[in-house]
Coordinates of C-alpha atoms and ligand atoms in Angstrom, one line a residue:
X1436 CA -71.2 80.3 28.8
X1437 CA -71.8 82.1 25.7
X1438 CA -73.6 85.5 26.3
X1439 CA -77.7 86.1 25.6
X1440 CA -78.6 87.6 22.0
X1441 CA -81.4 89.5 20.9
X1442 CA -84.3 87.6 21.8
X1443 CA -85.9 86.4 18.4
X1444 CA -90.0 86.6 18.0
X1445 CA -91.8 83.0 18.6
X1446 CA -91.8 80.8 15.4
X1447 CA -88.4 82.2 14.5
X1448 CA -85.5 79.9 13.2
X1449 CA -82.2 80.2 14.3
X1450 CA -79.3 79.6 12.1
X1451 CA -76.5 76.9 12.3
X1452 CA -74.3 78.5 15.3
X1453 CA -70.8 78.7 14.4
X1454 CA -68.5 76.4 16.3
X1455 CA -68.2 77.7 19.8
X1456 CA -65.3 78.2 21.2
X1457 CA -66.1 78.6 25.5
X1458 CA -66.7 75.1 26.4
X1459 CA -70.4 74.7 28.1
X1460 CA -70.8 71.5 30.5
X1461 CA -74.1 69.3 29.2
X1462 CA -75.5 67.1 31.5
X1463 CA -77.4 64.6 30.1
X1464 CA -79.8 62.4 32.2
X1465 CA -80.8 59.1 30.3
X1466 CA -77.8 57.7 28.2
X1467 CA -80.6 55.7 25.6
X1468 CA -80.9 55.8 21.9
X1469 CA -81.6 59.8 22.4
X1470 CA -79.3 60.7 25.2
X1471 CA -76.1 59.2 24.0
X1472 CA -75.5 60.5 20.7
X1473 CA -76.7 63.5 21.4
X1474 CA -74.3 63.7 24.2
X1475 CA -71.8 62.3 21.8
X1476 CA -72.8 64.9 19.2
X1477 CA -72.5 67.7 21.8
X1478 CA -68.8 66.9 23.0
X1479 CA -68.2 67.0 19.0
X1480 CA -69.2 70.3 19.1
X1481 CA -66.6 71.3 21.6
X1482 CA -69.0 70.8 24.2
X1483 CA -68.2 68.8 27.9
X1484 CA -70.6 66.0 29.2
X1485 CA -71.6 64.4 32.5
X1486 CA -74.1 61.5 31.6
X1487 CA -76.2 60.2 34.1
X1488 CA -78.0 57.1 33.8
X1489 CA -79.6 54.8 36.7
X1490 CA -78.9 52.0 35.2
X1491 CA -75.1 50.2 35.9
X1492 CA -75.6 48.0 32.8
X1493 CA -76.3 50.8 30.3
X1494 CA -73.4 52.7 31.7
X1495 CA -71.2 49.6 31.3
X1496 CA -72.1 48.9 27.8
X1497 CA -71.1 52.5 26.9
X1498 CA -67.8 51.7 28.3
X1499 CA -67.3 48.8 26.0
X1500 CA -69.0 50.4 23.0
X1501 CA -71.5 47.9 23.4
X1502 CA -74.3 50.1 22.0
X1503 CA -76.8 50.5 19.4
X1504 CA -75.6 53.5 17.7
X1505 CA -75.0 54.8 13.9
X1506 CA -71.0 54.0 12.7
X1507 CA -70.2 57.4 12.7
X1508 CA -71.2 58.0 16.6
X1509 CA -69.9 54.5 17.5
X1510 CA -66.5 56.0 16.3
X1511 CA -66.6 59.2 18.0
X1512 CA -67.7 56.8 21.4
X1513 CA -64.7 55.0 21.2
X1514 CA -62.4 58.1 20.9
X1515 CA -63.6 59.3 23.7
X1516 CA -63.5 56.4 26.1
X1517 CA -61.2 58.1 29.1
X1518 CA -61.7 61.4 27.8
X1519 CA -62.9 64.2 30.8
X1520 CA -65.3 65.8 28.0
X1521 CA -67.2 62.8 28.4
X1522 CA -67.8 61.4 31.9
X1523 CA -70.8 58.8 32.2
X1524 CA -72.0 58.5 36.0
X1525 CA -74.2 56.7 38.2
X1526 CA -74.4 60.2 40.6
X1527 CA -76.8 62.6 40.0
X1528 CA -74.8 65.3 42.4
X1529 CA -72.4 65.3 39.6
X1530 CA -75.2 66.8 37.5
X1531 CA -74.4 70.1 39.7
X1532 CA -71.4 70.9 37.5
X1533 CA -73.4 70.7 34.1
X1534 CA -74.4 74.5 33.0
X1535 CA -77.3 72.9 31.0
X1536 CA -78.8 69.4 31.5
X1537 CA -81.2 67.9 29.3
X1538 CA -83.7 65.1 30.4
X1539 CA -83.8 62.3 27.9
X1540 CA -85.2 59.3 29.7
X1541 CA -88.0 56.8 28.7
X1542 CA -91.8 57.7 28.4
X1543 CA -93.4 54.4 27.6
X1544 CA -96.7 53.2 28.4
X1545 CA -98.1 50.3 31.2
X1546 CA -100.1 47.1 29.8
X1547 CA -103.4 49.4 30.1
X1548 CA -101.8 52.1 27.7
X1549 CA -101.3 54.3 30.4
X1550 CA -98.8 56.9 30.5
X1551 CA -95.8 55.6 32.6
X1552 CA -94.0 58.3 33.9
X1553 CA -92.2 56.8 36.4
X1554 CA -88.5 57.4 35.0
X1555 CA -89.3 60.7 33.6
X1556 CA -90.9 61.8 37.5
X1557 CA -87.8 60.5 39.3
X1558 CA -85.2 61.8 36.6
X1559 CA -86.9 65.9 36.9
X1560 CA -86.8 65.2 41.1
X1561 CA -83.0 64.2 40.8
X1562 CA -83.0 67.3 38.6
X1563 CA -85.0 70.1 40.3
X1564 CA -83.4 68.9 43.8
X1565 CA -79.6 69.7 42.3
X1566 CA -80.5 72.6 40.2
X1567 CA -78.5 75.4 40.9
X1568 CA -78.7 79.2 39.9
X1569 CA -78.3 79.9 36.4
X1570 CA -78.6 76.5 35.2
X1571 CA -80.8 75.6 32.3
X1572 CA -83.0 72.7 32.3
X1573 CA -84.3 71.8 29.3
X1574 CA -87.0 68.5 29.2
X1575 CA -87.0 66.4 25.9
X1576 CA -88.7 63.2 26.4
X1577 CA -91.9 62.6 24.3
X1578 CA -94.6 63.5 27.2
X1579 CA -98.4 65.0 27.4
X1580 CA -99.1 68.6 27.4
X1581 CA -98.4 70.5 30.7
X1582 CA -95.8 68.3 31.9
X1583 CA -92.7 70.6 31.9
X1584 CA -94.9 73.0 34.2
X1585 CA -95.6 70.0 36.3
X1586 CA -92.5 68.0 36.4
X1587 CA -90.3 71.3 36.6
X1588 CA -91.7 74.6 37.3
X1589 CA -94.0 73.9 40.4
X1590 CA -90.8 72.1 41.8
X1591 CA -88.0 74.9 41.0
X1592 CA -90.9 77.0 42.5
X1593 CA -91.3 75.3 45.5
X1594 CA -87.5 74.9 46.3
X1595 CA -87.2 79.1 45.6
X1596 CA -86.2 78.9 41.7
X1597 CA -88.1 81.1 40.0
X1598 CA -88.0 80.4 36.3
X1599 CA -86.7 82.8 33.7
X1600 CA -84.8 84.7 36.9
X1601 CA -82.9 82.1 38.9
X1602 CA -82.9 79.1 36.3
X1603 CA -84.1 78.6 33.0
X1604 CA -86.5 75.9 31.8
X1605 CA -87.8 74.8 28.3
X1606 CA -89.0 72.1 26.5
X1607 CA -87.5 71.0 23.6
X1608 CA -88.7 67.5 21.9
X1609 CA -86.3 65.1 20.3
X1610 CA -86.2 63.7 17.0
X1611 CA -83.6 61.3 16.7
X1612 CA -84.7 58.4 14.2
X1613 CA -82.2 55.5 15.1
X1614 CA -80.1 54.1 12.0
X1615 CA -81.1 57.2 9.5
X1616 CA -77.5 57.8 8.5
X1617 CA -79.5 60.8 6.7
X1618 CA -81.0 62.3 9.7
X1619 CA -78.2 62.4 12.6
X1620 CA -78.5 65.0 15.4
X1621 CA -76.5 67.8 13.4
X1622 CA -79.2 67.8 10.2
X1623 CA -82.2 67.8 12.2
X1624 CA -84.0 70.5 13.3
X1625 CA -85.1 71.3 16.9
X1626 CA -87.7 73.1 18.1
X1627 CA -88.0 74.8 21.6
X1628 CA -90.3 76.5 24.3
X1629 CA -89.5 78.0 27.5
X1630 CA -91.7 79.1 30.5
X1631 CA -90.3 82.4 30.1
X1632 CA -88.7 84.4 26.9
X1633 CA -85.8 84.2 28.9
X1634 CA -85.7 80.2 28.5
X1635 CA -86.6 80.0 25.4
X1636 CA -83.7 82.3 24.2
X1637 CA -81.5 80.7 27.0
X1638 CA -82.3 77.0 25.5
X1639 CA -82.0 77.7 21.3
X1640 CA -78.4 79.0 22.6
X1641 CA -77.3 75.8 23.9
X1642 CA -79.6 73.7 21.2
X1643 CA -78.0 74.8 18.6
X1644 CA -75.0 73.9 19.3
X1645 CA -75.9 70.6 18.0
X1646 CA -78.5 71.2 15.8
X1647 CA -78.9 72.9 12.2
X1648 CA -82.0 75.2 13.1
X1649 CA -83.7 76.2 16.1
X1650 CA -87.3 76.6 15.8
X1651 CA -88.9 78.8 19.1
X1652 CA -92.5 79.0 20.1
X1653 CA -94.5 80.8 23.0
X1654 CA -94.9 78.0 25.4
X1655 CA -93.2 74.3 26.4
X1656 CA -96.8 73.2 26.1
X1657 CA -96.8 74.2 22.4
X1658 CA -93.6 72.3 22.4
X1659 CA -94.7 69.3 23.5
X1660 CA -97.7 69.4 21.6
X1661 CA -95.8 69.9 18.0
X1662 CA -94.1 66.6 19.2
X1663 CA -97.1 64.8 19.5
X1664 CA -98.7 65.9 16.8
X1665 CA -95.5 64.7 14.3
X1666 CA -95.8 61.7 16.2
X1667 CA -99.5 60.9 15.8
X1668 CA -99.6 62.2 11.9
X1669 CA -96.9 59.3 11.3
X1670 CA -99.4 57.0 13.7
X1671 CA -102.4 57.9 11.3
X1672 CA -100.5 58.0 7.5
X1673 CA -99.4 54.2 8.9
X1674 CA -102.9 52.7 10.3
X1675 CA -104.2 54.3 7.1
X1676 CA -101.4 52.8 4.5
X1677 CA -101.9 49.2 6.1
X1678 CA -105.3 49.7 5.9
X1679 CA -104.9 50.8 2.3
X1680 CA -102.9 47.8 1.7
X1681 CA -105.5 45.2 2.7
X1682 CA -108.1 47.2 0.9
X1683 CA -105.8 46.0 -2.8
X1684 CA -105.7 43.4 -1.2
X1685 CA -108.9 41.8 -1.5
X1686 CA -109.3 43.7 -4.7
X1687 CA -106.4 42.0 -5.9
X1688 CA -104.2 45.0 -7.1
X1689 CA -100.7 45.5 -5.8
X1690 CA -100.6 48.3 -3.1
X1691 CA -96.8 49.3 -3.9
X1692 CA -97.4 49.9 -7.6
X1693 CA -100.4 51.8 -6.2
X1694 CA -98.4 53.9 -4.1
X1695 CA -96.0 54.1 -6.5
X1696 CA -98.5 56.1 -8.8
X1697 CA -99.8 57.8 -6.2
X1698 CA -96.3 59.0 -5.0
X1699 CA -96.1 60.5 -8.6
X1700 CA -98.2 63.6 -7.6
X1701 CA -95.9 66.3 -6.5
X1702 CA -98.3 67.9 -4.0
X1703 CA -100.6 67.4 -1.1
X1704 CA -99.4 63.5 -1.0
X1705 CA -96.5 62.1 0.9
X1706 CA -95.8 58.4 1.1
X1707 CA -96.1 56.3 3.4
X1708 CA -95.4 52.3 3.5
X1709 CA -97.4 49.8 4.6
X1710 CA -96.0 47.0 6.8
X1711 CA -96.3 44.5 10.0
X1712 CA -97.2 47.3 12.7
X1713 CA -95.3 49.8 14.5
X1714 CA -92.8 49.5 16.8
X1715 CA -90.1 51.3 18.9
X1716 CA -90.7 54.1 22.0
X1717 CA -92.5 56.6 19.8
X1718 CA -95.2 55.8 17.4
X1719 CA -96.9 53.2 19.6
X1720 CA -96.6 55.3 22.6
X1721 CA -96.9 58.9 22.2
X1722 CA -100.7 59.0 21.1
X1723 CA -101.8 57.1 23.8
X1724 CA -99.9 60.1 25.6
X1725 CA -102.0 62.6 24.0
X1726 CA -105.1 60.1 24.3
X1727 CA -104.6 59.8 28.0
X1728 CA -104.7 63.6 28.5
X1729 CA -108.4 64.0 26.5
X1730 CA -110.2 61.6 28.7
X1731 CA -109.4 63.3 31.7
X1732 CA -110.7 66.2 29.9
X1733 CA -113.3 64.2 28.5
X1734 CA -112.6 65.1 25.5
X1735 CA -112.6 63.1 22.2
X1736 CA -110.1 62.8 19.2
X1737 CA -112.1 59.9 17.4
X1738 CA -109.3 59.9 14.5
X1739 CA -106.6 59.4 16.3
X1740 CA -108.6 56.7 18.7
X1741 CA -109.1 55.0 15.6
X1742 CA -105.5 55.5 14.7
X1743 CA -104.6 53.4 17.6
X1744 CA -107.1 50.7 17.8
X1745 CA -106.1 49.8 14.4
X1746 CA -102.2 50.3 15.1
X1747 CA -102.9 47.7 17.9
X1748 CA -104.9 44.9 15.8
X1749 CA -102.3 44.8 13.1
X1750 CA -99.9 42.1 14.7
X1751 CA -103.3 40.0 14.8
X1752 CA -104.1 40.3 11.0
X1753 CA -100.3 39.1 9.8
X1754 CA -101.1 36.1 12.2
X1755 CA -104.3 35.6 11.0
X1756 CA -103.0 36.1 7.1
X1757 CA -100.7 33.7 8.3
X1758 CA -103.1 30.9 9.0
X1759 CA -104.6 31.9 5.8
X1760 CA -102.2 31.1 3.7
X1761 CA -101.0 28.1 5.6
X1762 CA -104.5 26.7 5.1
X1763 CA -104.8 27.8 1.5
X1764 CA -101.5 24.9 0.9
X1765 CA -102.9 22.6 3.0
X1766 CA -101.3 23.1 6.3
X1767 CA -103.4 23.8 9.4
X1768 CA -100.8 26.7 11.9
X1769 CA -100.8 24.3 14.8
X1770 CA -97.4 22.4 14.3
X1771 CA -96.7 23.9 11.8
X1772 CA -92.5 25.2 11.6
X1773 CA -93.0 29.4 10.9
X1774 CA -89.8 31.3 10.4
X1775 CA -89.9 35.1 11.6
X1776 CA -87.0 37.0 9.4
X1777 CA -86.4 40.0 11.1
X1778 CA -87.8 41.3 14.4
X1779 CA -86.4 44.3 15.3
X1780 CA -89.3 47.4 15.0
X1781 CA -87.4 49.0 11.9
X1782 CA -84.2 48.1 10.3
X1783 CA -80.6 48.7 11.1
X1784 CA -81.6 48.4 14.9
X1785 CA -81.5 46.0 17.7
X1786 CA -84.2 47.7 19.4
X1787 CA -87.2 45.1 19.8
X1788 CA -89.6 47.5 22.5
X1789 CA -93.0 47.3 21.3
X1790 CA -91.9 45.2 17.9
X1791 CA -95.1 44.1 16.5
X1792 CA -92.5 40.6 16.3
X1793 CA -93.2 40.1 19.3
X1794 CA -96.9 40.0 19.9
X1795 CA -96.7 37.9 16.5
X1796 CA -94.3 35.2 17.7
X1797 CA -96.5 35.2 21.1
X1798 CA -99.8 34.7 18.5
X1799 CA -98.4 32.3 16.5
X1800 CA -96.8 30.1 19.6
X1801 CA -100.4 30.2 21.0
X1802 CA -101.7 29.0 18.3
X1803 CA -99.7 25.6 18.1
X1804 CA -96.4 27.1 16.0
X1805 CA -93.5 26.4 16.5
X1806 CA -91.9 29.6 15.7
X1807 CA -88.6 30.4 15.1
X1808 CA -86.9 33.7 14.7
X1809 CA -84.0 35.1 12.3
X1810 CA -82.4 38.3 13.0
X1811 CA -78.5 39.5 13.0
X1812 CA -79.5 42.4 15.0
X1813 CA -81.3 40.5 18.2
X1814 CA -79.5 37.7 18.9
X1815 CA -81.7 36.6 21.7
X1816 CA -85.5 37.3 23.5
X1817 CA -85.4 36.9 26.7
X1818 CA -88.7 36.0 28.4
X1819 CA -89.5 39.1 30.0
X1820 CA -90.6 40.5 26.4
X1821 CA -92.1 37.3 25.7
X1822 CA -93.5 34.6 27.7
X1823 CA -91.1 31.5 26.3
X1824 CA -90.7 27.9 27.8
X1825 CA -87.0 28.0 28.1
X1826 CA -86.6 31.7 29.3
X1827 CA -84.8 33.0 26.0
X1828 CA -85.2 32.2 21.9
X1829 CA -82.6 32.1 20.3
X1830 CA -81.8 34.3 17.0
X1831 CA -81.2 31.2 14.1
X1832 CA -77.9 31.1 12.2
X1833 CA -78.7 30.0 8.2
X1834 CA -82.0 30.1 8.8
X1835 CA -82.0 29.2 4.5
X1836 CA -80.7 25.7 5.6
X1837 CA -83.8 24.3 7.3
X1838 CA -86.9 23.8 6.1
X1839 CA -90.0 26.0 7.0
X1840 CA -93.7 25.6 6.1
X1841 CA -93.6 29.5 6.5
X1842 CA -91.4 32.4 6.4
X1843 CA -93.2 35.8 7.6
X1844 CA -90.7 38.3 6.5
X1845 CA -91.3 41.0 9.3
X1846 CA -87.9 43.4 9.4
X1847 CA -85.1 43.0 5.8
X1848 CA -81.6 44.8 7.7
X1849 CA -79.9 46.8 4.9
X1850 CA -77.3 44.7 3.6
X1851 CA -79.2 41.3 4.5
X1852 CA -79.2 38.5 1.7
X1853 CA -82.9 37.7 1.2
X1854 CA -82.3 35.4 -2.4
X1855 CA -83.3 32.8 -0.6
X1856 CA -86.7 34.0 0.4
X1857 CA -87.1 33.0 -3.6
X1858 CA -86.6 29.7 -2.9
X1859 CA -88.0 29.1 0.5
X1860 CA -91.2 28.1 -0.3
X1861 CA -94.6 29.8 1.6
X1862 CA -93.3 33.3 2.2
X1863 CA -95.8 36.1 3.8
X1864 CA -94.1 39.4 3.2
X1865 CA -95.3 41.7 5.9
X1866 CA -92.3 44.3 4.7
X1867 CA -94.1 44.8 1.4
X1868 CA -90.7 45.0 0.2
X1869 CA -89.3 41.6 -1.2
X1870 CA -88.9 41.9 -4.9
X1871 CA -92.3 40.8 -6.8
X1872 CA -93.0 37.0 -7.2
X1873 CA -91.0 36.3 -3.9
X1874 CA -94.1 35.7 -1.1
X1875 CA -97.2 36.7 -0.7
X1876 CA -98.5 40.0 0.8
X1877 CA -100.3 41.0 3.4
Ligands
NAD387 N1 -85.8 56.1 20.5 C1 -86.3 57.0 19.6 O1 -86.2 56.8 18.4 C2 -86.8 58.3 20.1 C3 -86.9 59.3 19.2 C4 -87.4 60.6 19.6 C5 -87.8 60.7 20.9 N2 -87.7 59.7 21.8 C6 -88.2 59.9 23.2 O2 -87.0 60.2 23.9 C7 -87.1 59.7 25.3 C8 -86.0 58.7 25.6 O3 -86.1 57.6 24.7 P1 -85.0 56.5 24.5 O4 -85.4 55.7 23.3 O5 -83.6 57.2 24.4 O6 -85.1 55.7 25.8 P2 -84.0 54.5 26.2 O7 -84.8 53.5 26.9 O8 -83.2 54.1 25.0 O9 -83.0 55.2 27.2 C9 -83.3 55.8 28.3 C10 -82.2 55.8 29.3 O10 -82.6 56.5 30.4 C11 -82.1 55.8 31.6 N3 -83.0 56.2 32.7 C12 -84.2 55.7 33.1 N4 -84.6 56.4 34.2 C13 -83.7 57.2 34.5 C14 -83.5 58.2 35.5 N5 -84.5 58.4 36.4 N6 -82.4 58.9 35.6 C15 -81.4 58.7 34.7 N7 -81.5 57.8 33.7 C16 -82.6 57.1 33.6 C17 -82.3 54.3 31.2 O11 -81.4 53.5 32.0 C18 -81.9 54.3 29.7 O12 -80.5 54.1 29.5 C19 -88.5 59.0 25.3 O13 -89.4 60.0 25.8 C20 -88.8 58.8 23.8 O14 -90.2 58.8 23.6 C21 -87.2 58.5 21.4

C-alpha cells in the first residue's frame, strides 16, 4: 500500500494520482450499477478486486457479461473474465484479503417511503465482523446523515477497532450516472469524509485511484449530506420543470422553446427538462432519506416535502392527460389499445426500479387499457414490479405495425427510430422530446 502524504486542509482537492504502481486489493461489496464498474475501473487502474455480492444471479450474469454496463466497461469485463485481479465471490471471509473495501449496496425505500436499510445493515455487519487491522472501509451507498458512525464506528468500536488507529473509515458518496458515456468513473469527481483526519487522508489515497479529483471535508456526515443535497436539488429543479411545463401548458406556449430562451442566460440558470417522473435508485429515493431523518427530529423541510409529493403525483397526470386526449378524439381509456414506447427510468438503460412506466402502465390497466409496452432495453416485466394477469408483459417487436388508439412516448433510447411516432396517430409525448408536430405534450 502506497505510503500517507501530507494531510491536505478540509475542502481541499486532490489531483489526478499518477498510475500506481504497488497493486492495492479493493473489495467491493455490492456488484450493482455502482459496484461493478467501479470495480472494473479500479483493476484498470492496476488495482486487484474481490467482489462480493449475496446474490448468485448477479454474480452469474457478470460471468456471462450479462450486465447493464457502458461499452467501454462491458469490454474491459470481458477481458477480465478468469483474470485473479478480478475475483467475484459469494464469501464475505474473502473480503479479509482486500486492503480497502468499499460498500456499494442498495438503499431504496419500503412502500411507506421508509428508509430500507436492510442490505446496507447486513453488508457493514459482514464488514465490521471481518475487518482487520489497517484496513480501510470506506461507505458509499446514498444513506441519511449519521449512518457511517452507526453502521461502522460503534461496531469497529465495539469489536476493539478504534478508528483512525487500528482501521480507517470514511464516507465517500457515489456518483455514477448509468449510460453517460461523458461522465464514467475516471471523469467524475469524488468527495470524501473520514471519522478521523487519518481516514480521510487514508480514503482520497485509495479514491483517487479511480477518480479525477478528490474533494475532503471534516466529517462522513458532511459527506453524506453533500450527497443528499445534489440529489434533492436535481429532485426539486425536476418537480419544478414539470411543473413549469404544465403551467405553458394551459397557457398554450411551448415549454422547450421556453427553456430554450431561458437556457440563453449565462448565469444563475441551469436547465433542467421536464418529463414523465423520475425514476432509478436515487432521485426518487434519497430525499425521502433525508425526509425520514427530519421527522424524527421533527423537523420540517417544507420545499423539499413539496418536492416529493409532486415527484410522486406525476405518473398520475400523464394518465390522466392521457384520458384527456383520448376523450378529446372521441375515445373513452377503458378498451382503449395504449402503446407505452420506452419504460426504462432514463435512456440507454435497462434499469426499470422506480420507472414512473410502471405506476403508469399499472394506472392505465386499472383504468380498462389495454396497455402494451415497447422497449429494446426491457424485454420483459415480470409481475413482482407490476401486478399482471399472466405474470410477465412482454416488450412488443414493431410496435409501428399494429394499430394503437394511443402512444405515450415515455423513454426515446439513443439510436431508436421514432419516424413512425409521425405517423401513428394520437401520440402523448411525456419525453418532451419528439420533434414538433409529432404528439401532443404533456
Ligand atoms: N444506480 C445509480 O445510478 C446510483 C448512482 C449513485 C449512487 N447510487 C447509490 O449506490 C448504492 C448502490 O446502488 P446500485 O444502483 O448499484 O444498486 P444495485 O441494486 O444495482 O446493486 C446492488 C448490488 O448489491 C448486492 N447486495 C445487496 N445486499 C448485499 C449485501 N448485504 N452484501 C453484498 N452484496 C449485496 C445486490 O445483489 C446487487 O447486486 C445505492 O445506495 C444507490 O442509492 C446509485
Amino acid at each position: 500500500m502506497s505510503q500517507t502524504q501530507e494531510r491536505p486542509a478540509a475542502g481541499a482537492t486532490l489531483p489526478t494520482a499518477a498510475a500506481s504502481t504497488d497493486t492495492l486489493t479493493l473489495g467491493v461489496v455490492g456488484l450493482g450499477y455502482v459496484g461493478l464498474p467501479t470495480a472494473v475501473a479500479f483493476v484498470a487502474g492496476g488495482g486487484r478486486v474481490i467482489g462480493y455480492d449475496v446474490s448468485e444471479p448477479r454474480r452469474t450474469a457478470i460471468a456471462h457479461g450479462e450486465v447493464d454496463l457502458l461499452p467501454r466497461d462491458l469490454d474491459r469485463l470481458a477481458g477480465l473474465q478468469g483474470d485473479d485481479r478480478f475475483v467475484v465471490t459469494g464469501d464475505a471471509d474473502r473480503l479479509a484479503e482486500a486492503d480497502a473495501i468499499i460498500v456499494c449496496v442498495p438503499t431504496p425505500v419500503d412502500h411507506h417511503l421508509t428508509p430500507d436499510l436492510t442490505a446496507l445493515s447486513s453488508a457493514c455487519q459482514a464488514v465490521v465482523e471481518r475487518a482487520r487491522p489497517g484496513q480501510l472501509l470506506v461507505l458509499t451507498s446514498t444513506t441519511y446523515v449519521g449512518t457511517t458512525r452507526d453502521l461502522l464506528d460503534g461496531p469497529l468500536r465495539a469489536r476493539g477497532l478504534e478508528p483512525g488507529v487500528d482501521v480507517f473509515v470514511a464516507f465517500s458518496p457515489e456518483r455514477i450516472d448509468p449510460a453517460n458515456v461523458d461522465f464514467p468513473v475516471e471523469a467524475t469527481p469524488r468527495v470524501v469524509g473520514g471519522l478521523t483526519p487519518a481516514c480521510t487522508r487514508r480514503a482520497a489515497e485509495v479514491l483517487r485511484r479511480t477518480a479525477p479529483l478528490v474533494h475532503q471535508v471534516s466529517s462522513p456526515e458532511a459527506a453524506e449530506m453533500a450527497k443528499l443535497h445534489e440529489n434533492t436539488f436535481r429532485a426539486v429543479n425536476i418537480a419544478y420543470v414539470n411543473e413549469v411545463a404544465d403551467v405553458c401548458q394551459r397557457l398554450g406556449l411551448d415549454v422547450t422553446e421556453v427553456i430554450g430562451a431561458a437556457a440563453t442566460k449565462p448565469y444563475g440558470f441551469m436547465r433542467f427538462t421536464p418529463g414523465p417522473g423520475v425514476g432509478g435508485h436515487c432521485i426518487p429515493c434519497d430525499p425521502h432519506y433525508l425526509l425520514w431523518q427530519l421527522r424524527a427530529d421533527r423537523t420540517e423541510a417544507p420545499v423539499v416535502d413539496a418536492t416529493m409529493r409532486a415527484i410522486a403525483a406525476r405518473p398520475g397526470r400523464i394518465v390522466q392527460r392521457a384520458r384527456d386526449v383520448l376523450a378529446e378524439a372521441g375515445t373513452a381509456l377503458a378498451g382503449a389499445r395504449v402503446l407505452v414506447f420506452g419504460v426504462s427510468y432514463k435512456p440507454g438503460v435497462a434499469d426499470i426500479r422506480e420507472s414512473p412506466a410502471l405506476e403508469i402502465i399499472d394506472r392505465l390497466r386499472r383504468s380498462g387499457a389495454e396497455v402494451s409496452y415497447a422497449d429494446p432495453y426491457v424485454k420483459a416485466i415480470s409481475s413482482d414490479v407490476i401486478a399482471v394477469d399472466d405474470g410477465v408483459l412482454i416488450s412488443t417487436d414493431q410496435p409501428w405495425r399494429r394499430a394503437w388508439d394511443l402512444v405515450i412516448a415515455h423513454t426515446l433510447h439513443p439510436g431508436e427510430d421514432t419516424h413512425w411516432l409521425a405517423h401513428a396517430g394520437l401520440v402523448l409525448d411525456a419525453t418532451y422530446q419528439l420533434p414538433a408536430g409529432v404528439g401532443t405534450r404533456v
